[in-house]
CSV table of C-alpha atoms and ligand atoms in Angstrom, one decimal:
chain,number,residue,atom,x,y,z
A,1,MET,CA,0.0,0.0,0.0
A,2,ARG,CA,2.9,2.4,0.8
A,3,ALA,CA,4.3,2.3,-2.8
A,4,MET,CA,0.7,3.0,-3.9
A,5,GLN,CA,0.6,6.1,-1.8
A,6,SER,CA,4.0,7.6,-2.9
A,7,ARG,CA,2.8,8.6,-6.3
A,8,PRO,CA,-0.4,10.4,-7.3
A,9,SER,CA,-3.1,8.3,-8.9
A,10,VAL,CA,-5.7,9.6,-11.3
A,11,ALA,CA,-8.6,8.2,-9.2
A,12,ARG,CA,-7.3,9.8,-6.0
A,13,THR,CA,-6.4,13.1,-7.5
A,14,TYR,CA,-9.8,13.3,-9.1
A,15,ASN,CA,-11.3,12.4,-5.8
A,16,TYR,CA,-9.3,15.2,-4.1
A,17,VAL,CA,-10.4,17.8,-6.7
A,18,LEU,CA,-14.0,16.6,-6.2
A,19,ASP,CA,-13.6,17.3,-2.4
A,20,GLY,CA,-13.4,13.7,-1.5
A,21,ARG,CA,-11.3,12.2,1.4
A,22,ASP,CA,-9.9,9.1,-0.2
A,23,ASN,CA,-6.5,10.6,-1.2
A,24,TYR,CA,-2.9,11.0,0.1
A,25,GLY,CA,-0.2,13.7,0.1
A,26,PRO,CA,1.0,13.3,-3.5
A,27,ASP,CA,-2.6,13.3,-4.8
A,28,LYS,CA,-3.3,16.5,-2.8
A,29,GLU,CA,-0.1,18.1,-4.0
A,30,LEU,CA,-0.9,17.5,-7.6
A,31,GLY,CA,-4.6,18.5,-7.2
A,32,ASP,CA,-3.4,21.7,-5.5
A,33,ALA,CA,-0.9,22.4,-8.3
A,34,PHE,CA,-3.8,22.1,-10.8
A,35,MET,CA,-6.0,24.4,-8.9
A,36,SER,CA,-3.4,27.0,-8.0
A,37,ASP,CA,-1.5,27.1,-11.3
A,38,LEU,CA,-4.6,26.6,-13.5
A,39,PRO,CA,-7.4,28.1,-11.4
A,40,GLY,CA,-10.7,26.8,-12.8
A,41,SER,CA,-9.3,23.6,-14.1
A,42,GLU,CA,-11.2,21.7,-11.4
A,43,ALA,CA,-14.2,22.3,-13.7
A,44,LEU,CA,-13.0,19.3,-15.8
A,45,ALA,CA,-13.6,16.9,-12.9
A,46,ILE,CA,-16.7,18.6,-11.6
A,47,THR,CA,-18.6,18.9,-14.9
A,48,ASN,CA,-17.5,15.4,-15.9
A,49,ARG,CA,-18.8,13.8,-12.7
A,50,SER,CA,-22.1,15.6,-12.8
A,51,ALA,CA,-22.7,14.8,-16.4
A,52,MET,CA,-22.1,11.1,-15.7
A,53,ILE,CA,-24.6,11.2,-12.9
A,54,ARG,CA,-27.2,12.8,-15.3
A,55,ALA,CA,-26.3,10.0,-17.8
A,56,ALA,CA,-27.0,7.3,-15.1
A,57,LYS,CA,-30.4,9.0,-14.5
A,58,ALA,CA,-31.1,9.2,-18.3
A,59,LEU,CA,-30.3,5.4,-18.6
A,60,ALA,CA,-32.6,4.5,-15.8
A,61,ASP,CA,-35.4,6.8,-17.1
A,62,ALA,CA,-35.1,5.0,-20.5
A,63,GLY,CA,-35.7,1.7,-18.8
A,64,VAL,CA,-32.1,0.4,-18.7
A,65,HIS,CA,-31.7,-1.1,-15.3
A,66,GLN,CA,-28.4,-3.0,-15.6
A,67,VAL,CA,-25.2,-1.0,-16.0
A,68,ILE,CA,-21.5,-1.6,-16.3
A,69,ASP,CA,-19.5,1.4,-15.2
A,70,MET,CA,-16.0,1.2,-16.7
A,71,GLY,CA,-13.3,3.0,-14.8
A,72,CYS,CA,-15.8,3.8,-12.1
A,73,GLY,CA,-13.3,5.8,-9.9
A,74,LEU,CA,-13.6,6.2,-6.1
A,75,PRO,CA,-17.0,6.5,-4.5
A,76,ALA,CA,-18.4,10.0,-4.6
A,77,GLU,CA,-22.0,10.6,-3.6
A,78,PRO,CA,-24.2,10.3,-5.5
A,79,ASN,CA,-22.9,7.2,-7.0
A,80,VAL,CA,-24.2,5.6,-10.2
A,81,HIS,CA,-26.1,2.8,-8.3
A,82,GLN,CA,-27.8,5.4,-6.0
A,83,VAL,CA,-29.4,7.3,-8.9
A,84,ILE,CA,-30.4,4.2,-10.7
A,85,ARG,CA,-31.7,2.5,-7.6
A,86,GLU,CA,-34.0,5.5,-7.0
A,87,ARG,CA,-35.7,4.5,-10.2
A,88,ASP,CA,-35.4,0.7,-9.8
A,89,PRO,CA,-34.4,-0.7,-6.4
A,90,GLN,CA,-33.6,-4.1,-8.1
A,91,ALA,CA,-31.1,-2.5,-10.7
A,92,ARG,CA,-27.9,-4.4,-11.2
A,93,ILE,CA,-24.6,-2.6,-11.4
A,94,VAL,CA,-21.0,-3.8,-12.2
A,95,TYR,CA,-18.3,-1.3,-11.3
A,96,VAL,CA,-15.0,-1.9,-13.0
A,97,ASP,CA,-11.6,-0.3,-12.3
A,98,ASN,CA,-8.0,-1.4,-12.6
A,99,ASP,CA,-6.8,0.5,-9.6
A,100,PRO,CA,-6.8,-1.8,-6.5
A,101,PHE,CA,-7.2,1.2,-4.2
A,102,VAL,CA,-10.5,2.1,-6.0
A,103,VAL,CA,-11.6,-1.5,-5.9
A,104,ALA,CA,-11.0,-1.8,-2.2
A,105,HIS,CA,-12.9,1.4,-1.4
A,106,GLY,CA,-15.6,0.5,-3.9
A,107,ARG,CA,-16.1,-2.9,-2.3
A,108,ALA,CA,-16.5,-1.3,1.1
A,109,LEU,CA,-18.9,1.5,0.1
A,110,LEU,CA,-20.6,0.6,-3.2
A,111,ALA,CA,-21.2,-3.1,-3.1
A,112,ILE,CA,-24.0,-2.9,-0.6
A,113,ASP,CA,-25.8,-6.1,-1.8
A,114,ASP,CA,-25.5,-9.1,-4.2
A,115,SER,CA,-26.7,-7.0,-7.2
A,116,ILE,CA,-23.8,-4.6,-7.1
A,117,VAL,CA,-20.2,-5.7,-7.6
A,118,VAL,CA,-16.9,-4.0,-8.0
A,119,ILE,CA,-14.4,-5.9,-10.1
A,120,GLU,CA,-10.7,-5.2,-10.6
A,121,ALA,CA,-10.2,-5.4,-14.3
A,122,ASP,CA,-8.7,-3.4,-17.2
A,123,VAL,CA,-11.0,-1.8,-19.7
A,124,ARG,CA,-8.4,-2.7,-22.3
A,125,GLU,CA,-9.2,-6.4,-21.7
A,126,PRO,CA,-12.9,-6.5,-22.5
A,127,GLU,CA,-13.1,-10.3,-22.9
A,128,LYS,CA,-11.9,-10.8,-19.4
A,129,ILE,CA,-14.5,-8.4,-18.1
A,130,PHE,CA,-17.2,-10.1,-20.1
A,131,GLU,CA,-16.2,-13.5,-18.9
A,132,ASN,CA,-16.0,-12.4,-15.2
A,133,PRO,CA,-18.4,-14.6,-13.3
A,134,ALA,CA,-19.9,-11.6,-11.6
A,135,VAL,CA,-20.7,-10.0,-14.9
A,136,GLN,CA,-22.2,-13.2,-16.2
A,137,ARG,CA,-24.3,-13.5,-13.1
A,138,LEU,CA,-25.6,-10.0,-13.0
A,139,ILE,CA,-25.9,-8.8,-16.5
A,140,ASN,CA,-28.5,-10.4,-18.8
A,141,PHE,CA,-27.2,-9.7,-22.3
A,142,ASP,CA,-30.7,-10.4,-23.7
A,143,GLU,CA,-32.0,-7.2,-22.1
A,144,PRO,CA,-30.9,-3.6,-22.6
A,145,VAL,CA,-27.6,-2.8,-20.9
A,146,GLY,CA,-26.1,0.6,-20.2
A,147,ILE,CA,-22.3,0.9,-20.5
A,148,LEU,CA,-20.6,4.0,-19.1
A,149,PHE,CA,-17.1,5.0,-20.2
A,150,SER,CA,-16.8,8.3,-18.2
A,151,VAL,CA,-13.3,9.7,-18.8
A,152,VAL,CA,-11.7,6.3,-19.0
A,153,LEU,CA,-11.0,6.0,-22.7
A,154,SER,CA,-9.0,9.1,-22.2
A,155,PHE,CA,-6.5,6.8,-20.6
A,156,VAL,CA,-6.4,4.3,-23.5
A,157,ALA,CA,-3.8,4.9,-26.2
A,158,ASP,CA,-4.6,5.0,-29.9
A,159,GLU,CA,-2.6,1.9,-30.4
A,160,GLU,CA,-4.7,0.1,-27.7
A,161,GLY,CA,-7.8,0.7,-29.9
A,162,PRO,CA,-10.4,2.6,-27.8
A,163,ALA,CA,-13.0,2.2,-30.7
A,164,GLY,CA,-12.3,-1.6,-30.7
A,165,ILE,CA,-13.0,-1.8,-27.0
A,166,VAL,CA,-16.4,-0.1,-27.4
A,167,ARG,CA,-17.1,-2.3,-30.4
A,168,PHE,CA,-16.5,-5.4,-28.4
A,169,TRP,CA,-19.3,-4.3,-26.0
A,170,THR,CA,-21.7,-3.1,-28.8
A,171,GLU,CA,-21.5,-6.6,-30.3
A,172,LYS,CA,-22.5,-8.2,-27.0
A,173,ILE,CA,-25.4,-5.9,-26.0
A,174,PRO,CA,-28.9,-6.1,-27.5
A,175,PRO,CA,-30.9,-3.4,-29.2
A,176,ARG,CA,-32.1,-0.5,-27.0
A,177,SER,CA,-28.8,-0.7,-25.0
A,178,VAL,CA,-27.0,2.5,-24.5
A,179,VAL,CA,-23.3,3.6,-24.4
A,180,TYR,CA,-22.2,6.8,-22.7
A,181,ILE,CA,-18.7,8.2,-23.3
A,182,SER,CA,-17.2,11.3,-21.8
A,183,HIS,CA,-13.7,12.2,-22.9
A,184,PHE,CA,-11.0,14.9,-22.7
A,185,ARG,CA,-10.5,16.9,-25.9
A,186,PRO,CA,-7.8,19.4,-26.8
A,187,GLY,CA,-8.5,23.1,-26.2
A,188,VAL,CA,-7.3,26.2,-28.0
A,189,SER,CA,-6.3,28.5,-25.1
A,190,ARG,CA,-2.9,28.5,-23.4
A,191,GLU,CA,-4.4,27.3,-20.1
A,192,ALA,CA,-6.1,24.5,-21.9
A,193,ALA,CA,-2.8,23.4,-23.5
A,194,ALA,CA,-1.1,23.6,-20.0
A,195,THR,CA,-3.9,21.5,-18.4
A,196,GLU,CA,-3.6,18.9,-21.1
A,197,ARG,CA,0.2,18.8,-20.7
A,198,LYS,CA,-0.1,18.4,-16.9
A,199,ILE,CA,-2.7,15.6,-17.1
A,200,GLN,CA,-0.6,13.8,-19.7
A,201,GLU,CA,2.6,14.1,-17.7
A,202,ALA,CA,0.9,12.9,-14.5
A,203,PHE,CA,-1.3,10.1,-15.8
A,204,GLY,CA,-0.5,9.6,-19.5
A,205,GLY,CA,-4.1,10.8,-20.4
A,206,ARG,CA,-5.0,11.0,-24.1
A,207,PHE,CA,-6.9,14.0,-25.4
A,208,ARG,CA,-8.8,13.2,-28.6
A,209,ASP,CA,-10.4,15.6,-31.1
A,210,ASP,CA,-14.1,15.3,-31.7
A,211,LYS,CA,-13.7,13.0,-34.6
A,212,GLY,CA,-11.5,10.7,-32.6
A,213,ILE,CA,-14.1,10.6,-29.8
A,214,LEU,CA,-17.0,10.1,-32.2
A,215,ASP,CA,-15.2,7.2,-33.9
A,216,CYS,CA,-15.4,5.4,-30.6
A,217,PHE,CA,-19.2,5.2,-31.0
A,218,GLY,CA,-18.8,3.2,-34.2
A,219,ASP,CA,-22.2,2.4,-35.7
A,220,LEU,CA,-24.2,3.3,-32.6
A,221,LYS,CA,-26.9,6.0,-33.1
A,222,LEU,CA,-26.0,9.2,-31.3
A,223,LEU,CA,-28.9,10.6,-29.3
A,224,ASP,CA,-29.8,14.2,-28.4
A,225,ASP,CA,-27.3,16.8,-29.5
A,226,GLY,CA,-24.4,14.4,-30.0
A,227,LEU,CA,-21.1,15.3,-28.6
A,228,THR,CA,-21.5,18.2,-26.1
A,229,PRO,CA,-19.3,19.8,-23.4
A,230,CYS,CA,-20.2,18.0,-20.2
A,231,ARG,CA,-21.6,21.1,-18.5
A,232,GLN,CA,-24.2,21.4,-21.3
A,233,TRP,CA,-24.9,17.7,-21.6
A,234,HIS,CA,-28.5,17.1,-20.5
A,235,PRO,CA,-28.4,20.2,-18.2
A,236,GLU,CA,-30.6,20.1,-15.1
A,237,PRO,CA,-33.6,22.3,-15.5
A,238,GLY,CA,-32.8,25.9,-14.3
A,239,SER,CA,-29.1,25.6,-14.8
A,240,PRO,CA,-27.6,28.6,-16.7
A,241,SER,CA,-27.4,28.3,-20.4
A,242,VAL,CA,-24.1,29.0,-22.3
A,243,GLU,CA,-25.6,32.4,-23.3
A,244,GLU,CA,-26.2,33.3,-19.7
A,245,LYS,CA,-22.9,31.8,-18.5
A,246,PRO,CA,-20.3,31.1,-21.3
A,247,LEU,CA,-18.2,27.9,-21.0
A,248,THR,CA,-14.8,28.4,-19.5
A,249,SER,CA,-11.8,27.2,-21.5
A,250,TRP,CA,-11.7,24.2,-19.1
A,251,GLU,CA,-15.3,23.4,-19.5
A,252,GLU,CA,-14.6,23.1,-23.3
A,253,LEU,CA,-12.1,20.3,-22.6
A,254,VAL,CA,-14.5,17.5,-21.5
A,255,VAL,CA,-17.3,16.4,-23.7
A,256,ALA,CA,-19.9,13.7,-23.6
A,257,ALA,CA,-22.4,11.9,-25.8
A,258,ILE,CA,-24.8,9.0,-25.4
A,259,ALA,CA,-25.7,6.6,-28.1
A,260,GLU,CA,-28.1,3.7,-28.6
A,261,LYS,CA,-27.8,0.4,-30.3
A,262,GLY,CA,-30.6,0.3,-33.0
B,1,SAM,C1,-10.9,10.4,-14.1
B,1,SAM,S1,-11.4,9.0,-13.2
B,1,SAM,C2,-13.1,8.9,-13.7
B,1,SAM,C3,-14.0,8.2,-12.6
B,1,SAM,C4,-15.5,8.1,-13.0
B,1,SAM,N1,-15.6,7.3,-14.2
B,1,SAM,C5,-16.1,9.4,-13.2
B,1,SAM,O1,-16.2,9.9,-14.3
B,1,SAM,O2,-16.4,10.1,-12.2
B,1,SAM,C6,-10.7,7.7,-14.3
B,1,SAM,C7,-10.8,6.3,-13.7
B,1,SAM,O3,-10.5,5.3,-14.7
B,1,SAM,C8,-9.7,4.3,-14.1
B,1,SAM,N2,-8.9,3.7,-15.2
B,1,SAM,C9,-7.9,4.3,-15.9
B,1,SAM,N3,-7.4,3.4,-16.8
B,1,SAM,C10,-8.2,2.3,-16.6
B,1,SAM,C11,-8.1,1.0,-17.3
B,1,SAM,N4,-7.3,0.8,-18.3
B,1,SAM,N5,-9.0,0.1,-16.9
B,1,SAM,C12,-9.9,0.3,-15.9
B,1,SAM,N6,-9.9,1.5,-15.2
B,1,SAM,C13,-9.1,2.5,-15.6
B,1,SAM,C14,-8.9,5.1,-13.0
B,1,SAM,O4,-8.4,4.2,-12.1
B,1,SAM,C15,-9.9,6.0,-12.5
B,1,SAM,O5,-10.6,5.5,-11.4
């Protein structure tokens, strides 16, 4: 565990920026460096997390009550199962992360009954995830499935085939299933470039342009407005429009879309 704590991790730094408590000195140092050198950059984490929660609500409202959350991150209320369970108390959720620290915390806080599991697995090995006994037990691939990739393909290199990973799942899921992807994209301002550099130096994150992100959806049918900055993605009623409150250069850097299998 000590080795794990000596370097910042993406999950713990993200947790720190989101005001969570599951982080250590190096994560705090890096999170503080982001927020002091690039004030406002925390919007990337905040707008991404809140869009993902709205995506979980949208899935449940569309009648999708079994979800795989890829690269789920550390628990941060509300969690995906909480918003989905408000709509269907029997909903089944598989949380997946490759960080053992995330998995340990997730098992303690998220896996509250037999219909929620947290598995340690790498999103780049979709066959292993698919064959995992917990996935086979909980997910019925004859009924619509929701798959969330909330800022996790941003940590998959081009040569590791992010679109192929999504295609693996779209070939397994039946019609009316939905895939949500949020992703970092490059910005034009100097601060945006500095943020991108810092994330890449710390975690090797990949920023993709809109075409690169849209390519990940393959043949799926994009819903709503397609790829949209997370702050504007399915905004809560009453939240300020971009005309009332323009996007900051950081809010431009994280975008999301949801798509359906026809
Ligand atoms: C920025 S956090 C996003 C957490 C959560 N999905 C959210 O949007 O709030 C990225 C998460 O992806 C996980 N991750 C990164 N690469 C991964 C991989 N190859 N397989 C599984 N999880 C991965 C990290 O451990 C981290 O928890």
